PDB file of N, CA and C in Angstrom:
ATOM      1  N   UNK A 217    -199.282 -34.080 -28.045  1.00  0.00           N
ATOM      2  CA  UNK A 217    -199.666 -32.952 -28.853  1.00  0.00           C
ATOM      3  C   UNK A 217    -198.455 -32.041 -29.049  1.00  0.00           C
ATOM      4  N   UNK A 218    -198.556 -31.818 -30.401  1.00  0.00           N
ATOM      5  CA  UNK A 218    -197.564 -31.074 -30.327  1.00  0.00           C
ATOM      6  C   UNK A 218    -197.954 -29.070 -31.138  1.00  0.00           C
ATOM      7  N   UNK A 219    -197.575 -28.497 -30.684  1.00  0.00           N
ATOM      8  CA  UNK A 219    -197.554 -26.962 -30.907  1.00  0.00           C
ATOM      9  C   UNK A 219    -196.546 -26.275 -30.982  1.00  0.00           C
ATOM     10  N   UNK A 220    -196.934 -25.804 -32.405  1.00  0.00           N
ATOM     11  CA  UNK A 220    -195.829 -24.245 -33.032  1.00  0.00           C
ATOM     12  C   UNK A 220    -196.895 -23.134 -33.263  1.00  0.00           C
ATOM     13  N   UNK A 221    -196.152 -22.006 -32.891  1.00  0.00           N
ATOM     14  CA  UNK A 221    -196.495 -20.776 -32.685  1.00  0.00           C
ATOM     15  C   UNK A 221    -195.690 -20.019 -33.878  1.00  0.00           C
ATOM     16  N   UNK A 222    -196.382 -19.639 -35.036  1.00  0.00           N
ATOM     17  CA  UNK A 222    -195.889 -19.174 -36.618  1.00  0.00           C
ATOM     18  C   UNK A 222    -196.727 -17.737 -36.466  1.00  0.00           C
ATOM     19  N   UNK A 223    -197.191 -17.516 -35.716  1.00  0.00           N
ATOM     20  CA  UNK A 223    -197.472 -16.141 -35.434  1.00  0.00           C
ATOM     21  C   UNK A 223    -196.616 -14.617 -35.645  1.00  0.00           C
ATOM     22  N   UNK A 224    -195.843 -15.007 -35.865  1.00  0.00           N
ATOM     23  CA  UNK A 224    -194.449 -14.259 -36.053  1.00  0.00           C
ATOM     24  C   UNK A 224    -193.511 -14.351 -37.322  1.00  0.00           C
ATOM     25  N   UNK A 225    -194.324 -15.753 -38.080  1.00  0.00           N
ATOM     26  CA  UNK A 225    -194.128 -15.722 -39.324  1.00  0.00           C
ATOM     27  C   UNK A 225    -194.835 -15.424 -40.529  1.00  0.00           C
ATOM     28  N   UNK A 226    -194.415 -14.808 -41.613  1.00  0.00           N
ATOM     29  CA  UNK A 226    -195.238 -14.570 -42.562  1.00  0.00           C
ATOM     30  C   UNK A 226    -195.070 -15.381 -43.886  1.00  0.00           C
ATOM     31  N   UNK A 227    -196.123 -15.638 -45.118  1.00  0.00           N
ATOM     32  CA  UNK A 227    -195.953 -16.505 -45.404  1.00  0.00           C
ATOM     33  C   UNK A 227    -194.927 -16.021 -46.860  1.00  0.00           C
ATOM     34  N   UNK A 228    -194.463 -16.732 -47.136  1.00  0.00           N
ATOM     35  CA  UNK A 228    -194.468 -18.305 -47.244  1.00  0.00           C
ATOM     36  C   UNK A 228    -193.722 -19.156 -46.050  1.00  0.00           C
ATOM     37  N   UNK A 229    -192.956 -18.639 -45.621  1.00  0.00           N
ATOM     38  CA  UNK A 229    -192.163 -18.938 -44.536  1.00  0.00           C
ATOM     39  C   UNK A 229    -192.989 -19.902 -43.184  1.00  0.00           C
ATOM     40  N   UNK A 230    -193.879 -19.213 -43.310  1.00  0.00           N
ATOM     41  CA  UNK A 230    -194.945 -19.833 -41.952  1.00  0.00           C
ATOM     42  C   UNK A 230    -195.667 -21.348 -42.446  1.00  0.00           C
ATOM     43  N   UNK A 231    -196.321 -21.333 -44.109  1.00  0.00           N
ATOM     44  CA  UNK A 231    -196.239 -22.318 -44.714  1.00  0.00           C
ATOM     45  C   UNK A 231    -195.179 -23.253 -44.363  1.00  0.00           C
ATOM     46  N   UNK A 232    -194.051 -22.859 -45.270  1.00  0.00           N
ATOM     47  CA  UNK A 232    -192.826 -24.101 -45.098  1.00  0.00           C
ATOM     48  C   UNK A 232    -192.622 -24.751 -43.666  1.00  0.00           C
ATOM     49  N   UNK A 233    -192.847 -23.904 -43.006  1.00  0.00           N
ATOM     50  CA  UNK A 233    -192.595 -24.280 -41.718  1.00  0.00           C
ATOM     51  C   UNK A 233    -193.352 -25.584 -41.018  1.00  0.00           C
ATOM     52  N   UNK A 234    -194.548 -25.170 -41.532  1.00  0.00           N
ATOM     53  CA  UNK A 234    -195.743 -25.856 -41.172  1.00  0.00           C
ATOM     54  C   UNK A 234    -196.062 -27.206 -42.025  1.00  0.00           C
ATOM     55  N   UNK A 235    -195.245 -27.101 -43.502  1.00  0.00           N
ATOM     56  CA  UNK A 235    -195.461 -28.569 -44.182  1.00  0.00           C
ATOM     57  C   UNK A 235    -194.109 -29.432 -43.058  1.00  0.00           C
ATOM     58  N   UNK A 236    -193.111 -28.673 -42.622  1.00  0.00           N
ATOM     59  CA  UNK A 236    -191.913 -29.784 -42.137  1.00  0.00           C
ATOM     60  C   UNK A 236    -192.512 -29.969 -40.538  1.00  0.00           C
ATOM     61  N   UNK A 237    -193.052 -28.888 -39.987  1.00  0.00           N
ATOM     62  CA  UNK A 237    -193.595 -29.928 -38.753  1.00  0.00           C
ATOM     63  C   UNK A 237    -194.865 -30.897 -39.150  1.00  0.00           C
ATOM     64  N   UNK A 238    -195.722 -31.006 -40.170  1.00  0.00           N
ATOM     65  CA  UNK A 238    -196.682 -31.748 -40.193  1.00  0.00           C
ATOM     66  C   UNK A 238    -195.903 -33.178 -40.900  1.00  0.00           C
ATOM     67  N   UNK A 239    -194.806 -33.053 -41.855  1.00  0.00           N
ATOM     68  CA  UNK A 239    -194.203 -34.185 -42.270  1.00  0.00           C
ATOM     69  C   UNK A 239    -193.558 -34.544 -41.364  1.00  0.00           C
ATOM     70  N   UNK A 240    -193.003 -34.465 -39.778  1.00  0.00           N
ATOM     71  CA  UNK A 240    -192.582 -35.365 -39.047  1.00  0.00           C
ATOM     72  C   UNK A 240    -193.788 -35.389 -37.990  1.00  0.00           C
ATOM     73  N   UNK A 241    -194.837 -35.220 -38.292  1.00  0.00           N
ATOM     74  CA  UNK A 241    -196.145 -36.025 -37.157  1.00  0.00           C
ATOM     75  C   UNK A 241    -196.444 -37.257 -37.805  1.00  0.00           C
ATOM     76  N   UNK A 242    -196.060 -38.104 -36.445  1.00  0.00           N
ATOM     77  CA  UNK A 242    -196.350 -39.227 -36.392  1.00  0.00           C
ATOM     78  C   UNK A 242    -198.006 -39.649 -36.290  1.00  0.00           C
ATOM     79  N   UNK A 243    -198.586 -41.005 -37.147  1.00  0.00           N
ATOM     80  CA  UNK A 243    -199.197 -40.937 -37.033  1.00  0.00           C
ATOM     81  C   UNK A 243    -200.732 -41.346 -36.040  1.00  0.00           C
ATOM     82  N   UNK A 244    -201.898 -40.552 -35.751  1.00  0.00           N
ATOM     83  CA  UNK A 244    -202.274 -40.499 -34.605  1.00  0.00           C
ATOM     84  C   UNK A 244    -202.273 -39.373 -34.087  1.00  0.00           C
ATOM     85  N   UNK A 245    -200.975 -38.474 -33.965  1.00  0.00           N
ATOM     86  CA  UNK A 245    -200.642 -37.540 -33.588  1.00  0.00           C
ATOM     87  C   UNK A 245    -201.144 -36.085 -33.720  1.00  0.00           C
ATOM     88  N   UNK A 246    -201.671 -35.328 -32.866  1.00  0.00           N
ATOM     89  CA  UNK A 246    -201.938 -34.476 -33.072  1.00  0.00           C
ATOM     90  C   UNK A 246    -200.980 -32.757 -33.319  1.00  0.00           C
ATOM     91  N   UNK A 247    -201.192 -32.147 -33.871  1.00  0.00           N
ATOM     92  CA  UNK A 247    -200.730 -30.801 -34.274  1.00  0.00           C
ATOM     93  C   UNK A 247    -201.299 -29.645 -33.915  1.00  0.00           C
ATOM     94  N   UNK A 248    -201.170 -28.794 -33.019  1.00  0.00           N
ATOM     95  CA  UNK A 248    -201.936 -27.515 -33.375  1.00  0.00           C
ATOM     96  C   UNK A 248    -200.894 -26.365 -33.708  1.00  0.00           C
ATOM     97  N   UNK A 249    -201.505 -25.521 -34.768  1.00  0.00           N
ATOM     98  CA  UNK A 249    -200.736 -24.227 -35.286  1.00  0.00           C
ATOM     99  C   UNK A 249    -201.301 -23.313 -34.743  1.00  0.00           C
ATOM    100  N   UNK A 250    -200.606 -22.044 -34.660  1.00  0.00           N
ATOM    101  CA  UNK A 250    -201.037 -20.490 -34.715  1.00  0.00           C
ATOM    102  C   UNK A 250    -200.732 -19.770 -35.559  1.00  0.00           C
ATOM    103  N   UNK A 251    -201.601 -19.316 -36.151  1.00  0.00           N
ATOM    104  CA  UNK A 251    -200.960 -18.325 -37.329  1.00  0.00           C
ATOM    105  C   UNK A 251    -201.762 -16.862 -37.394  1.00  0.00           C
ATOM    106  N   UNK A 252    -200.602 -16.289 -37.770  1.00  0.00           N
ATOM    107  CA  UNK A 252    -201.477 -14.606 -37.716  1.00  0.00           C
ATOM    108  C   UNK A 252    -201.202 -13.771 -38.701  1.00  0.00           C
ATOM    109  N   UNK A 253    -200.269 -14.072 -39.915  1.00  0.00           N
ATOM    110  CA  UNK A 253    -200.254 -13.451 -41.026  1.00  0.00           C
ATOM    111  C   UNK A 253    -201.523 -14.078 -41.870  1.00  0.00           C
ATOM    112  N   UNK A 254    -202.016 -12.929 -42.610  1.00  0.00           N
ATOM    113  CA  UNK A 254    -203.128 -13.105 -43.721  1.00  0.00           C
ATOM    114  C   UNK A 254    -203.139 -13.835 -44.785  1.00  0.00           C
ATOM    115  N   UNK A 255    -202.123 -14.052 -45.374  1.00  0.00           N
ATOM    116  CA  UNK A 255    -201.365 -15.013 -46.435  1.00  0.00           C
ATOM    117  C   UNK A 255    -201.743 -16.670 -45.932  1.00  0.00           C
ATOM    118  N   UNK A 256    -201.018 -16.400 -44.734  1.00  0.00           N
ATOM    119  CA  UNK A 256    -200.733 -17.973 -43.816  1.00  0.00           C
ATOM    120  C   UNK A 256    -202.222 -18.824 -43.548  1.00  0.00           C
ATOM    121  N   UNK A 257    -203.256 -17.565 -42.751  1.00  0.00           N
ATOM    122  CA  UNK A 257    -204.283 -17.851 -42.702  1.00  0.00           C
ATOM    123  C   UNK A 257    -205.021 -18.259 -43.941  1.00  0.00           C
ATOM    124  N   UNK A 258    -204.651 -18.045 -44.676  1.00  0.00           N
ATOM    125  CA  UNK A 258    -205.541 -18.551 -46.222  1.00  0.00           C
ATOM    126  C   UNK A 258    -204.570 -19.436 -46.539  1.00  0.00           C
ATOM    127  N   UNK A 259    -203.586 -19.557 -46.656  1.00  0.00           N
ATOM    128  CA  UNK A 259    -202.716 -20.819 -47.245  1.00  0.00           C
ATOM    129  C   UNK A 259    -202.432 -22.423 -46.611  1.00  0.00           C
ATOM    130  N   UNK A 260    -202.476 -22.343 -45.434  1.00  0.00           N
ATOM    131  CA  UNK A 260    -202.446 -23.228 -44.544  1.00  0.00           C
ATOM    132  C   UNK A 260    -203.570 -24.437 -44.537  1.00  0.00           C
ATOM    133  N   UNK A 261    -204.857 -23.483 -44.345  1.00  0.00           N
ATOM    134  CA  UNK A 261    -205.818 -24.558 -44.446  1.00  0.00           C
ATOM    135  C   UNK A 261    -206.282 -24.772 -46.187  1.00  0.00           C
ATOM    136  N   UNK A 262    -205.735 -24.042 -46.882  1.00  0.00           N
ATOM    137  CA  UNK A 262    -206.159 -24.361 -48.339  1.00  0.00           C
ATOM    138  C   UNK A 262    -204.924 -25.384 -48.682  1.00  0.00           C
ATOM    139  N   UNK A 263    -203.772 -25.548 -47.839  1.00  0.00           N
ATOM    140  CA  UNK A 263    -202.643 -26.557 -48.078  1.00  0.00           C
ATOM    141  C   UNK A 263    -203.398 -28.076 -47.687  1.00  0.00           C
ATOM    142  N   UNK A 264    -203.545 -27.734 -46.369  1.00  0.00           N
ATOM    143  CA  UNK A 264    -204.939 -28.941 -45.861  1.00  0.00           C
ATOM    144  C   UNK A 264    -206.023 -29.635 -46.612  1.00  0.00           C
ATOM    145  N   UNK A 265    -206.565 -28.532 -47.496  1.00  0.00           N
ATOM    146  CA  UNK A 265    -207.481 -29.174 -48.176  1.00  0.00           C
ATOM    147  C   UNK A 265    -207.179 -29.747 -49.256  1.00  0.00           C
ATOM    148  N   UNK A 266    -206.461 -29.418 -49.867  1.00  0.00           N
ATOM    149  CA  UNK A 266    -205.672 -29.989 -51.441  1.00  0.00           C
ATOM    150  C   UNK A 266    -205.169 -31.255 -50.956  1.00  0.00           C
ATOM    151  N   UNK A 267    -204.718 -31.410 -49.357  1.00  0.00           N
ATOM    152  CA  UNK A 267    -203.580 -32.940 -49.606  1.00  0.00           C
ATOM    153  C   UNK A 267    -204.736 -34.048 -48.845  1.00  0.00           C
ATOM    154  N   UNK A 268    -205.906 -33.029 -48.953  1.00  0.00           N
ATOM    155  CA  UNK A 268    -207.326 -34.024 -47.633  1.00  0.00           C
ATOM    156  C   UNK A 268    -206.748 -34.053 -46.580  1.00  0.00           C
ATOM    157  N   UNK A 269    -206.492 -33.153 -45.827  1.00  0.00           N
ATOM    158  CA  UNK A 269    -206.235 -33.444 -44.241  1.00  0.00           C
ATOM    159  C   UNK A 269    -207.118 -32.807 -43.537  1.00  0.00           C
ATOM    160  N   UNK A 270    -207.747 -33.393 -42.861  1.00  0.00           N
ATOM    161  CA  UNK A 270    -209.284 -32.527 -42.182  1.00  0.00           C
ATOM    162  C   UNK A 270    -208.234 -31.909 -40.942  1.00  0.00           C
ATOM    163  N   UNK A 271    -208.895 -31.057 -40.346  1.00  0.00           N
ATOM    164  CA  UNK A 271    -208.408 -30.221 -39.548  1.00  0.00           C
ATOM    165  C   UNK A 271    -209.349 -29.208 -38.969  1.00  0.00           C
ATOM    166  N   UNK A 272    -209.141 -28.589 -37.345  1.00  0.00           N
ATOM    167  CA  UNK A 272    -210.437 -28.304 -36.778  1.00  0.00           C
ATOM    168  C   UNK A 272    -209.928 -26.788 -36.154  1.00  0.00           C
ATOM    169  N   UNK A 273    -210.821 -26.108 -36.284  1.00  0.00           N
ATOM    170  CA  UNK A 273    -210.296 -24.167 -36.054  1.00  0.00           C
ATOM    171  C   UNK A 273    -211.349 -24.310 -34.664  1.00  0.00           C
ATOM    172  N   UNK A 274    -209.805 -24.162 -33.624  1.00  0.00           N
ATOM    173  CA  UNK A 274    -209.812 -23.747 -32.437  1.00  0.00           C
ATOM    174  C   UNK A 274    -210.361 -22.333 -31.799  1.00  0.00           C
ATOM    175  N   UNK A 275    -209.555 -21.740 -32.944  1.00  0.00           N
ATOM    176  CA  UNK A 275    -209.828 -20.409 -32.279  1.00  0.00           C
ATOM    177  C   UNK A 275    -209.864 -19.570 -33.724  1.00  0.00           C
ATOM    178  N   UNK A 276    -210.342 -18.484 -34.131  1.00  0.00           N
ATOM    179  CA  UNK A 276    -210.643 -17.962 -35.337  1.00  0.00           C
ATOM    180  C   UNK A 276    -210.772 -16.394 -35.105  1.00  0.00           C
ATOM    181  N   UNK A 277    -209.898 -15.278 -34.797  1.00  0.00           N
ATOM    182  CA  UNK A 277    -210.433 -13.952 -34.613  1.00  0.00           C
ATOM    183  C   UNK A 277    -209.533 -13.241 -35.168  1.00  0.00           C
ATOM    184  N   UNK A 278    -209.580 -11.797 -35.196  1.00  0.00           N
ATOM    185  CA  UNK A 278    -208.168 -11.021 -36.049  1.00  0.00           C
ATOM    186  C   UNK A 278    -207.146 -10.921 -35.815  1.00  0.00           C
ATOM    187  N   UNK A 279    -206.732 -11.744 -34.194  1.00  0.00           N
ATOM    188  CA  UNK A 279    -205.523 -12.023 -33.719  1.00  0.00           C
ATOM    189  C   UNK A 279    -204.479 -13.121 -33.947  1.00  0.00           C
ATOM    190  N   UNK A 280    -205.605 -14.148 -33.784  1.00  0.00           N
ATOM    191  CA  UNK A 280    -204.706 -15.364 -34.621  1.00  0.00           C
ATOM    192  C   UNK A 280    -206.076 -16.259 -35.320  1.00  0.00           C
ATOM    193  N   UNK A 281    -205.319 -17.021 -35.259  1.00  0.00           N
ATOM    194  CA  UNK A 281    -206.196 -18.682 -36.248  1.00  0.00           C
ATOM    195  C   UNK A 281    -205.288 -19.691 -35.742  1.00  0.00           C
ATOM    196  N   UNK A 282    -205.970 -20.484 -34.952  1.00  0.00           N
ATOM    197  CA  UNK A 282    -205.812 -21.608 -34.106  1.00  0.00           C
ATOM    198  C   UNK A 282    -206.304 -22.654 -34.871  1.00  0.00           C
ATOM    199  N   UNK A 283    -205.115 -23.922 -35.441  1.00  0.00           N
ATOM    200  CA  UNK A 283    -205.652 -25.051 -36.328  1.00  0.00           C
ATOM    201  C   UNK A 283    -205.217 -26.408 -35.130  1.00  0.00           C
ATOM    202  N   UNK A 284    -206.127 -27.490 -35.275  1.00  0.00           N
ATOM    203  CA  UNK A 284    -205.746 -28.253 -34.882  1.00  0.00           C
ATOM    204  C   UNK A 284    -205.938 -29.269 -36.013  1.00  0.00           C
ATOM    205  N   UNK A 285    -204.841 -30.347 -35.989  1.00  0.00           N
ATOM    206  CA  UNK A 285    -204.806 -31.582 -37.100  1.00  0.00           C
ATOM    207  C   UNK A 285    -204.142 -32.540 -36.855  1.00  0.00           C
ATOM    208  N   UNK A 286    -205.144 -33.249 -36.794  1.00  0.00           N
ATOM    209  CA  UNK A 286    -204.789 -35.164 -36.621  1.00  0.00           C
ATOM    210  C   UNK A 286    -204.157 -36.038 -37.651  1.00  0.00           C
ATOM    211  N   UNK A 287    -202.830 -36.040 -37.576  1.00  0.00           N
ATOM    212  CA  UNK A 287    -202.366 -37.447 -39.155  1.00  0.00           C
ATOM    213  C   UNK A 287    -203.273 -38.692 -39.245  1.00  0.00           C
ATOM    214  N   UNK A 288    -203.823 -38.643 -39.887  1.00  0.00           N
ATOM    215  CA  UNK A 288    -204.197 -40.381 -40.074  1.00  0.00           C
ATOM    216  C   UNK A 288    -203.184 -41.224 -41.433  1.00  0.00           C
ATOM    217  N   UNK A 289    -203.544 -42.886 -40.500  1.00  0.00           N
ATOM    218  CA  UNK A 289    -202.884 -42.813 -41.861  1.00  0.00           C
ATOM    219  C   UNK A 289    -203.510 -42.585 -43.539  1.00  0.00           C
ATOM    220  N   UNK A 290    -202.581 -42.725 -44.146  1.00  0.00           N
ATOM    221  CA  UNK A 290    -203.013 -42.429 -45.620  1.00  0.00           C
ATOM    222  C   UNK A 290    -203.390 -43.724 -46.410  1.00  0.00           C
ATOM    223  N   UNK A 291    -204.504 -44.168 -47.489  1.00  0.00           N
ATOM    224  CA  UNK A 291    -204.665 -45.541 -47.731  1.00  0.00           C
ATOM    225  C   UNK A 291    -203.436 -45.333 -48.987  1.00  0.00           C
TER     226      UNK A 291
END
């Protein structure tokens, strides 16, 4: 498993960040993010949904947003 802490980033920045660690998860592999800018929190999992990557909210309150996401492969 692997974990980044973008809590400290705002977006777009926290985005970019988050497409280059999810493009080197191997697949199988799991990901979890933190994010705590408002931007990030809406962009992140709406990035998820556009490319179909299911993904599961750990934690959800006004402090952060905890994502977890599994690569599968792609057909």
């Amino acid at each position: 498993m692997i974990f980044i802490d973008l809590t400290a980033d705002r977006c777009p920045l926290a985005l970019v960040k988050f497409k280059l660690a999810l493009k080197h998860l191997a697949v199988g592999e799991e990901l979890q993010v933190a994010l705590k800018d408002a931007g990030a929190r809406q962009d992140v999992p709406r990035y998820l949904n556009k490319i179909n990557c299911s993904y599961t909210e750990l934690k959800n309150d006004p402090q952060v947003l905890l994502l977890s996401i599994v690569k599968h492969l792609t057909p």
